[in-house]
Short mmCIF file of C-alpha atoms and ligand atoms in Angstrom, two decimals:
data_model
loop_
_atom_site.label_atom_id
_atom_site.label_comp_id
_atom_site.label_asym_id
_atom_site.label_seq_id
_atom_site.Cartn_x
_atom_site.Cartn_y
_atom_site.Cartn_z
CA MET A 1 5.53 2.67 -39.18
CA THR A 2 2.92 0.62 -37.32
CA ASN A 3 0.35 2.54 -35.37
CA THR A 4 -1.24 0.10 -33.04
CA GLY A 5 -4.13 0.72 -30.68
CA ILE A 6 -3.91 0.31 -26.91
CA ALA A 7 -6.30 -1.55 -24.62
CA MET A 8 -6.28 -1.67 -20.82
CA ILE A 9 -7.22 -5.24 -20.00
CA GLY A 10 -6.47 -5.84 -16.33
CA SER A 11 -6.07 -4.02 -13.03
CA GLY A 12 -4.97 -4.83 -9.51
CA SER A 13 -4.14 -3.10 -6.25
CA ALA A 14 -2.53 -3.73 -2.89
CA THR A 15 -2.34 -1.75 0.31
CA PRO A 16 -0.65 -2.64 3.61
CA PRO A 17 -2.97 -4.19 6.22
CA VAL A 18 -2.13 -1.67 8.96
CA SER A 19 -4.53 1.29 9.09
CA LEU A 20 -4.00 4.55 10.91
CA ASP A 21 -7.25 6.48 11.24
CA ASN A 22 -7.62 10.17 12.06
CA GLN A 23 -8.45 9.40 15.66
CA ARG A 24 -5.17 7.55 16.24
CA LEU A 25 -3.23 10.13 14.25
CA SER A 26 -4.50 12.79 16.66
CA GLN A 27 -2.53 10.98 19.39
CA ILE A 28 0.68 11.55 17.38
CA VAL A 29 0.25 15.20 16.32
CA GLU A 30 -2.07 17.99 17.40
CA THR A 31 -4.96 17.45 14.99
CA SER A 32 -8.49 16.07 14.95
CA ASP A 33 -10.73 13.86 12.86
CA GLU A 34 -12.91 16.93 12.34
CA TRP A 35 -10.04 19.06 10.93
CA ILE A 36 -8.67 16.36 8.64
CA ALA A 37 -12.05 15.16 7.36
CA SER A 38 -13.46 18.63 6.72
CA ARG A 39 -10.30 20.02 5.04
CA THR A 40 -9.38 16.94 3.02
CA GLY A 41 -12.05 14.21 3.12
CA ILE A 42 -9.47 11.74 4.48
CA ARG A 43 -10.54 9.51 7.39
CA ASP A 44 -8.07 6.65 7.26
CA ARG A 45 -4.85 5.61 5.56
CA ARG A 46 -2.72 2.46 5.31
CA VAL A 47 0.89 2.47 6.46
CA ALA A 48 3.59 -0.02 5.56
CA ASP A 49 5.43 -1.71 8.43
CA PRO A 50 9.22 -2.15 8.13
CA GLN A 51 8.75 -5.62 6.58
CA THR A 52 6.55 -4.27 3.77
CA SER A 53 8.59 -3.18 0.77
CA LEU A 54 7.43 -1.17 -2.21
CA CYS A 55 8.30 -4.17 -4.37
CA SER A 56 6.07 -6.48 -2.32
CA LEU A 57 3.06 -4.16 -2.68
CA ALA A 58 3.77 -3.60 -6.39
CA THR A 59 4.18 -7.33 -7.02
CA ALA A 60 0.89 -8.14 -5.23
CA ALA A 61 -0.98 -5.50 -7.28
CA SER A 62 0.67 -6.73 -10.48
CA LYS A 63 -0.32 -10.37 -9.88
CA GLN A 64 -3.97 -9.31 -9.64
CA ALA A 65 -3.73 -7.26 -12.84
CA ILE A 66 -2.04 -10.13 -14.70
CA ALA A 67 -4.75 -12.56 -13.52
CA MET A 68 -7.55 -10.23 -14.62
CA ALA A 69 -5.87 -9.73 -18.00
CA GLN A 70 -5.66 -13.52 -18.38
CA ILE A 71 -2.08 -13.38 -19.59
CA ASP A 72 1.02 -15.21 -18.46
CA SER A 73 3.81 -13.11 -16.94
CA SER A 74 6.17 -14.52 -19.59
CA GLU A 75 4.21 -12.49 -22.19
CA ILE A 76 5.11 -9.14 -20.60
CA ASP A 77 7.49 -7.10 -22.76
CA LEU A 78 7.88 -4.04 -20.55
CA ILE A 79 7.38 -3.18 -16.87
CA ILE A 80 7.20 0.47 -15.85
CA LEU A 81 7.15 1.27 -12.14
CA ALA A 82 6.00 4.83 -11.46
CA THR A 83 7.31 5.70 -8.00
CA SER A 84 9.07 8.36 -5.99
CA THR A 85 9.83 5.99 -3.12
CA PRO A 86 11.77 3.07 -4.60
CA ASP A 87 13.26 0.42 -2.32
CA ASP A 88 16.49 1.05 -4.20
CA LEU A 89 17.46 4.40 -5.71
CA PHE A 90 19.07 2.55 -8.62
CA GLY A 91 15.58 1.36 -9.50
CA SER A 92 13.11 -1.20 -8.18
CA ALA A 93 11.26 -2.31 -11.32
CA SER A 94 13.69 -5.12 -12.09
CA GLN A 95 13.12 -6.65 -8.64
CA ILE A 96 9.42 -6.78 -9.50
CA GLN A 97 10.28 -8.37 -12.84
CA ALA A 98 12.15 -11.10 -10.95
CA GLN A 99 9.36 -11.60 -8.41
CA LEU A 100 6.79 -11.91 -11.20
CA ASP A 101 8.98 -14.26 -13.21
CA ALA A 102 8.74 -12.15 -16.36
CA PRO A 103 12.13 -12.89 -17.98
CA GLN A 104 11.24 -11.35 -21.37
CA ALA A 105 10.35 -7.99 -19.90
CA VAL A 106 12.60 -4.98 -19.67
CA ALA A 107 11.84 -3.05 -16.50
CA PHE A 108 12.53 0.50 -15.38
CA ASP A 109 11.39 3.11 -12.86
CA LEU A 110 9.77 6.40 -13.80
CA THR A 111 9.55 9.35 -11.43
CA ALA A 112 6.81 11.95 -11.73
CA ALA A 113 5.44 12.02 -8.17
CA CYS A 114 1.64 11.97 -8.04
CA SER A 115 1.45 12.31 -11.85
CA GLY A 116 3.53 9.13 -12.22
CA PHE A 117 0.70 6.84 -13.27
CA ILE A 118 -0.45 9.20 -16.06
CA PHE A 119 3.12 9.81 -17.25
CA GLY A 120 3.71 6.04 -17.14
CA LEU A 121 0.53 5.34 -19.09
CA VAL A 122 1.55 7.70 -21.86
CA THR A 123 5.12 6.34 -21.89
CA ALA A 124 3.84 2.75 -22.11
CA ALA A 125 1.47 3.76 -24.90
CA GLN A 126 4.33 5.04 -27.08
CA PHE A 127 6.04 1.63 -27.01
CA ILE A 128 2.79 -0.10 -27.97
CA ARG A 129 1.82 2.41 -30.67
CA THR A 130 5.13 2.04 -32.46
CA GLY A 131 4.79 -1.74 -32.43
CA VAL A 132 7.94 -2.24 -30.34
CA TYR A 133 6.14 -3.98 -27.45
CA LYS A 134 2.78 -5.71 -27.24
CA THR A 135 2.16 -6.22 -23.53
CA VAL A 136 3.07 -3.71 -20.84
CA LEU A 137 2.65 -3.86 -17.07
CA LEU A 138 2.32 -0.39 -15.58
CA ILE A 139 2.53 0.01 -11.81
CA GLY A 140 2.01 3.10 -9.67
CA GLY A 141 3.25 2.62 -6.13
CA ASP A 142 4.53 4.67 -3.23
CA ILE A 143 5.38 4.34 0.45
CA LEU A 144 5.33 7.98 1.48
CA SER A 145 5.06 7.05 5.16
CA ARG A 146 8.83 6.52 4.93
CA TRP A 147 9.34 10.13 3.99
CA VAL A 148 6.85 12.23 5.90
CA ASP A 149 7.85 14.13 8.99
CA TRP A 150 5.57 12.48 11.55
CA SER A 151 5.76 15.60 13.71
CA ASP A 152 4.52 17.91 10.92
CA ARG A 153 0.71 17.95 11.09
CA ARG A 154 0.49 19.96 7.85
CA THR A 155 1.73 16.99 5.83
CA CYS A 156 1.65 13.75 7.82
CA VAL A 157 -2.15 13.59 7.90
CA LEU A 158 -2.39 13.59 4.10
CA PHE A 159 -0.49 10.57 2.86
CA GLY A 160 -0.87 6.80 2.79
CA ASP A 161 0.86 3.79 1.20
CA GLY A 162 -0.14 1.45 -1.61
CA ALA A 163 0.30 0.22 -5.17
CA GLY A 164 -1.94 -0.22 -8.20
CA ALA A 165 -1.21 -1.86 -11.54
CA VAL A 166 -2.70 -2.22 -15.02
CA VAL A 167 -1.91 -4.42 -18.00
CA LEU A 168 -1.90 -2.65 -21.36
CA GLN A 169 -1.93 -4.54 -24.62
CA ALA A 170 -1.71 -3.85 -28.34
CA SER A 171 -5.15 -3.90 -29.91
CA ASP A 172 -6.80 -3.28 -33.28
CA CYS A 173 -9.20 -0.92 -31.59
CA ASP A 174 -7.53 2.04 -29.88
CA ARG A 175 -8.84 2.65 -26.37
CA LEU A 176 -6.43 5.42 -25.39
CA LEU A 177 -8.34 8.33 -26.84
CA GLY A 178 -6.30 11.37 -25.85
CA PHE A 179 -3.76 12.71 -23.39
CA GLU A 180 -1.82 15.79 -22.34
CA LEU A 181 1.24 16.00 -20.08
CA ARG A 182 2.63 19.15 -18.48
CA SER A 183 5.34 20.25 -16.05
CA ASP A 184 6.49 23.53 -14.55
CA GLY A 185 9.81 23.41 -12.74
CA SER A 186 9.59 27.08 -11.79
CA GLN A 187 7.13 25.99 -9.08
CA ASN A 188 9.31 23.10 -7.91
CA GLY A 189 9.69 24.54 -4.40
CA CYS A 190 5.98 23.96 -3.61
CA LEU A 191 6.41 20.26 -2.89
CA ASN A 192 9.71 18.52 -2.26
CA LEU A 193 11.41 15.41 -1.00
CA SER A 194 14.91 16.64 -1.66
CA PHE A 195 18.44 15.58 -1.01
CA GLN A 196 20.16 17.70 1.61
CA ALA A 197 23.85 17.80 0.84
CA GLN A 198 26.38 17.67 3.69
CA PRO A 199 29.86 18.70 2.47
CA GLN A 200 32.35 15.93 2.98
CA PRO A 201 35.98 16.96 2.31
CA LEU A 202 37.80 14.07 0.66
CA ILE A 203 41.31 15.14 -0.22
CA ASP A 204 43.13 18.39 -1.13
CA GLN A 205 40.56 20.64 -2.81
CA ILE A 206 37.99 17.95 -3.44
CA THR A 207 34.79 17.99 -1.44
CA VAL A 208 31.86 15.72 -2.23
CA SER A 209 28.53 15.56 -0.51
CA SER A 210 27.06 12.90 1.65
CA GLY A 211 23.70 13.32 3.33
CA THR A 212 20.20 12.08 2.91
CA TYR A 213 16.77 13.00 1.64
CA GLN A 214 14.80 15.30 3.90
CA PRO A 215 11.13 14.64 4.73
CA ILE A 216 8.39 16.05 2.52
CA THR A 217 7.85 19.81 2.62
CA MET A 218 4.81 21.38 1.01
CA ASN A 219 3.13 24.71 0.48
CA GLY A 220 -0.39 23.29 0.71
CA LYS A 221 -2.20 26.44 -0.36
CA GLU A 222 -0.07 26.86 -3.51
CA VAL A 223 -0.50 23.21 -4.50
CA TYR A 224 -4.24 23.49 -3.92
CA ARG A 225 -4.51 26.60 -6.11
CA PHE A 226 -2.39 24.99 -8.82
CA ALA A 227 -4.49 21.81 -8.88
CA VAL A 228 -7.85 23.53 -9.02
CA LYS A 229 -6.70 25.73 -11.94
CA LYS A 230 -4.56 23.35 -13.98
CA VAL A 231 -6.40 20.02 -13.68
CA PRO A 232 -9.63 21.15 -15.43
CA GLU A 233 -7.50 22.77 -18.16
CA VAL A 234 -5.45 19.66 -18.82
CA ILE A 235 -8.54 17.42 -18.87
CA GLU A 236 -10.18 19.77 -21.39
CA LYS A 237 -7.05 19.60 -23.54
CA ALA A 238 -7.01 15.78 -23.42
CA LEU A 239 -10.73 15.72 -24.28
CA PHE A 240 -10.06 18.02 -27.22
CA ARG A 241 -7.35 15.66 -28.47
CA ALA A 242 -9.80 12.75 -28.03
CA ASP A 243 -12.44 14.68 -29.95
CA LEU A 244 -14.84 14.20 -27.06
CA THR A 245 -16.95 16.48 -24.91
CA VAL A 246 -17.40 16.38 -21.13
CA ASP A 247 -20.86 14.81 -21.38
CA GLN A 248 -19.32 11.75 -23.08
CA ILE A 249 -17.28 10.92 -19.96
CA ASN A 250 -18.69 8.11 -17.81
CA TRP A 251 -16.20 8.44 -14.96
CA LEU A 252 -13.77 11.00 -13.61
CA ILE A 253 -10.83 9.52 -11.68
CA LEU A 254 -8.57 12.21 -10.26
CA HIS A 255 -5.43 11.74 -8.23
CA GLN A 256 -6.84 11.29 -4.73
CA ALA A 257 -5.26 14.19 -2.85
CA ASN A 258 -8.12 16.20 -1.42
CA GLN A 259 -11.92 15.81 -1.74
CA ARG A 260 -12.27 19.58 -2.04
CA ILE A 261 -9.93 19.54 -5.06
CA MET A 262 -11.95 16.72 -6.65
CA ASP A 263 -15.25 18.54 -6.01
CA ALA A 264 -13.91 21.84 -7.39
CA VAL A 265 -12.53 20.18 -10.56
CA ALA A 266 -15.76 18.25 -11.16
CA GLN A 267 -17.80 21.39 -10.63
CA ARG A 268 -15.65 23.40 -13.02
CA LEU A 269 -16.04 20.70 -15.68
CA ASN A 270 -19.75 20.25 -14.94
CA ILE A 271 -19.36 16.57 -14.06
CA PRO A 272 -22.00 15.31 -11.56
CA SER A 273 -20.56 14.03 -8.29
CA GLU A 274 -22.02 10.53 -8.88
CA ASN A 275 -19.63 10.19 -11.84
CA VAL A 276 -16.58 11.03 -9.74
CA ILE A 277 -14.72 8.06 -8.26
CA SER A 278 -13.34 8.69 -4.80
CA ASN A 279 -11.75 6.34 -2.27
CA LEU A 280 -9.64 9.03 -0.62
CA ALA A 281 -11.46 8.66 2.73
CA ASN A 282 -10.00 5.16 3.15
CA TYR A 283 -6.46 5.57 1.84
CA GLY A 284 -5.42 9.25 1.88
CA ASN A 285 -3.04 10.42 -0.82
CA THR A 286 -1.10 7.38 -2.06
CA SER A 287 0.80 9.40 -4.68
CA ALA A 288 1.45 7.41 -7.90
CA ALA A 289 -0.80 4.62 -6.61
CA SER A 290 -3.96 6.63 -6.09
CA ILE A 291 -5.39 6.50 -9.63
CA PRO A 292 -4.77 2.79 -10.30
CA ILE A 293 -6.10 1.80 -6.84
CA ALA A 294 -9.29 3.83 -7.43
CA LEU A 295 -9.60 2.41 -10.94
CA ASP A 296 -9.13 -1.16 -9.74
CA GLU A 297 -11.70 -0.84 -6.95
CA ALA A 298 -14.26 0.64 -9.34
CA VAL A 299 -13.65 -2.11 -11.92
CA ARG A 300 -13.88 -4.89 -9.33
CA SER A 301 -17.05 -3.49 -7.76
CA GLY A 302 -18.68 -3.46 -11.21
CA LYS A 303 -19.01 0.33 -11.28
CA ILE A 304 -16.71 0.68 -14.30
CA LYS A 305 -17.75 -1.57 -17.18
CA PRO A 306 -15.98 -2.45 -20.43
CA GLY A 307 -16.36 0.40 -22.92
CA ASP A 308 -16.89 3.10 -20.27
CA VAL A 309 -15.05 6.35 -21.02
CA ILE A 310 -12.77 7.41 -18.17
CA ALA A 311 -11.15 10.81 -17.79
CA THR A 312 -8.22 10.67 -15.43
CA SER A 313 -5.78 13.27 -14.19
CA GLY A 314 -2.74 13.24 -11.93
CA PHE A 315 -0.99 16.25 -10.44
CA GLY A 316 1.71 16.95 -7.91
CA ALA A 317 5.37 17.54 -7.25
CA GLY A 318 7.60 18.83 -10.03
CA LEU A 319 5.22 20.47 -10.48
CA THR A 320 3.80 17.95 -12.92
CA TRP A 321 0.29 17.29 -14.14
CA GLY A 322 -1.41 15.41 -16.91
CA ALA A 323 -4.62 13.82 -18.12
CA ALA A 324 -5.58 10.78 -20.16
CA ILE A 325 -8.92 9.75 -21.63
CA PHE A 326 -9.42 6.04 -22.23
CA LYS A 327 -12.06 3.36 -22.59
CA TRP A 328 -11.83 0.52 -20.11
CA GLY A 329 -11.42 -3.07 -21.30
CA VAL A 330 -11.09 -4.77 -24.69
O1 LIG B 401 -0.41 15.16 -4.47
C1 LIG B 401 -0.51 16.53 -4.27
C2 LIG B 401 -0.31 16.68 -2.82
N1 LIG B 401 -0.73 17.87 -2.19
C3 LIG B 401 -1.97 18.38 -2.16
O2 LIG B 401 -2.88 17.98 -2.82
C4 LIG B 401 -2.16 19.50 -1.18
C5 LIG B 401 -3.18 20.52 -1.60
N2 LIG B 401 -3.51 21.36 -0.46
C6 LIG B 401 -4.40 20.98 0.48
O3 LIG B 401 -4.98 19.92 0.37
C7 LIG B 401 -4.67 21.93 1.64
O4 LIG B 401 -3.97 23.13 1.45
C8 LIG B 401 -4.31 21.32 3.03
C9 LIG B 401 -5.30 20.22 3.37
C10 LIG B 401 -2.91 20.78 2.99
C11 LIG B 401 -4.40 22.40 4.10
O5 LIG B 401 -5.69 22.96 4.12
P1 LIG B 401 -5.86 24.55 4.22
O6 LIG B 401 -7.32 24.80 4.23
O7 LIG B 401 -5.07 25.15 3.08
O8 LIG B 401 -5.24 24.86 5.64
P2 LIG B 401 -4.02 25.82 6.02
O9 LIG B 401 -2.73 25.23 5.59
O10 LIG B 401 -4.35 27.21 5.60
O11 LIG B 401 -4.10 25.76 7.58
C12 LIG B 401 -5.18 26.34 8.29
C13 LIG B 401 -4.90 26.20 9.78
C14 LIG B 401 -3.52 26.66 10.19
O12 LIG B 401 -3.65 27.29 11.45
P3 LIG B 401 -3.59 28.88 11.57
O13 LIG B 401 -2.28 29.28 10.98
O14 LIG B 401 -4.77 29.36 10.77
O15 LIG B 401 -3.71 29.10 13.05
C15 LIG B 401 -2.73 25.40 10.33
O16 LIG B 401 -1.69 25.51 11.28
O17 LIG B 401 -4.98 24.81 10.13
C16 LIG B 401 -3.78 24.44 10.82
N3 LIG B 401 -3.47 23.06 10.49
C17 LIG B 401 -3.98 22.02 11.16
N4 LIG B 401 -4.80 21.94 12.21
C18 LIG B 401 -5.15 20.72 12.64
C19 LIG B 401 -2.70 22.60 9.48
N5 LIG B 401 -2.69 21.26 9.49
C20 LIG B 401 -3.48 20.87 10.51
C21 LIG B 401 -3.87 19.63 11.02
N6 LIG B 401 -4.71 19.61 12.07
N7 LIG B 401 -3.48 18.45 10.49
#
């Protein structure tokens, strides 16, 4: 069996142009810039208008990642779209394949909420390691503005829309150093976007259900407690698998959900705040997109350089959580 290394050679991101800052949000629900900023660190978020599809954001992010990787889209073997908000419940990845003109690629969606990018990264890595595929496009994208209850101030202030993408390629030198994935369905009720069945009698004794998905519900305090406890643990486990210690990490990129969660995790791991990448103030929680958007911005600004060691962790609904340690670039 081949056991090929993995390199992350390109990144890209896209967010809708329309921003909705805390001030304007306070005209929609009873809240304030002071409450949102002090409890979460969020000041602004981008929201998709009805013409902006998840596929359009994902395709724009992907084009940037493909350009940075200096590959042609015809070289892509696999496209994984991590999302909980597809344009089509049957899957949206193949629409992106068509828009990118990547006829060789097989494309599928993967759902793991805010952990989707990490779960997607590890899934992509398995195909590369076994030698099945050489070049993989991984996208994390969500449009949660479609699914929040805009009258619920406990949730609507938290989320924003966007997409981020990376190109992964087979390499002699392995840059994915360690990972750990976890889930705990017993805590599923903490954070949901669930289907609400409406019984629809069809004929005789047969009743099916019609209905729709209900807006996001969340027990914020439980999710907060879970994140602060489990994220440092899972990063430590991934570091152990990578045979690295915390002081060998150049950058910590956490799922951008709450600045207080990021600060608490960094503090628990003894990582100085200048090594923690945060763009939460500008975008809010963009779910599966938050890690690749933060990564892409840090790469493009020159903060993250080739060879830097990045510890990254996603966490959220499921509940799911996971961490991956990798070196950026070839
Ligand atoms: O991808 C994972 C996604 N989820 C998360 O990461 C969520 C993790 N949890 C959190 O980030 C925090 O729990 C929140 C930011 C959601 C909430 O912060 P908190 O410090 O746990 O506030 P709380 O829910 O205990 O609410 C405190 C008060 C309540 O009023 P009372 O009951 O004390 O009178 C809320 O009604 O703040 C009130 N409140 C608000 N006030 C103004 C809740 N939301 C708002 C709001 N504006 N937007």
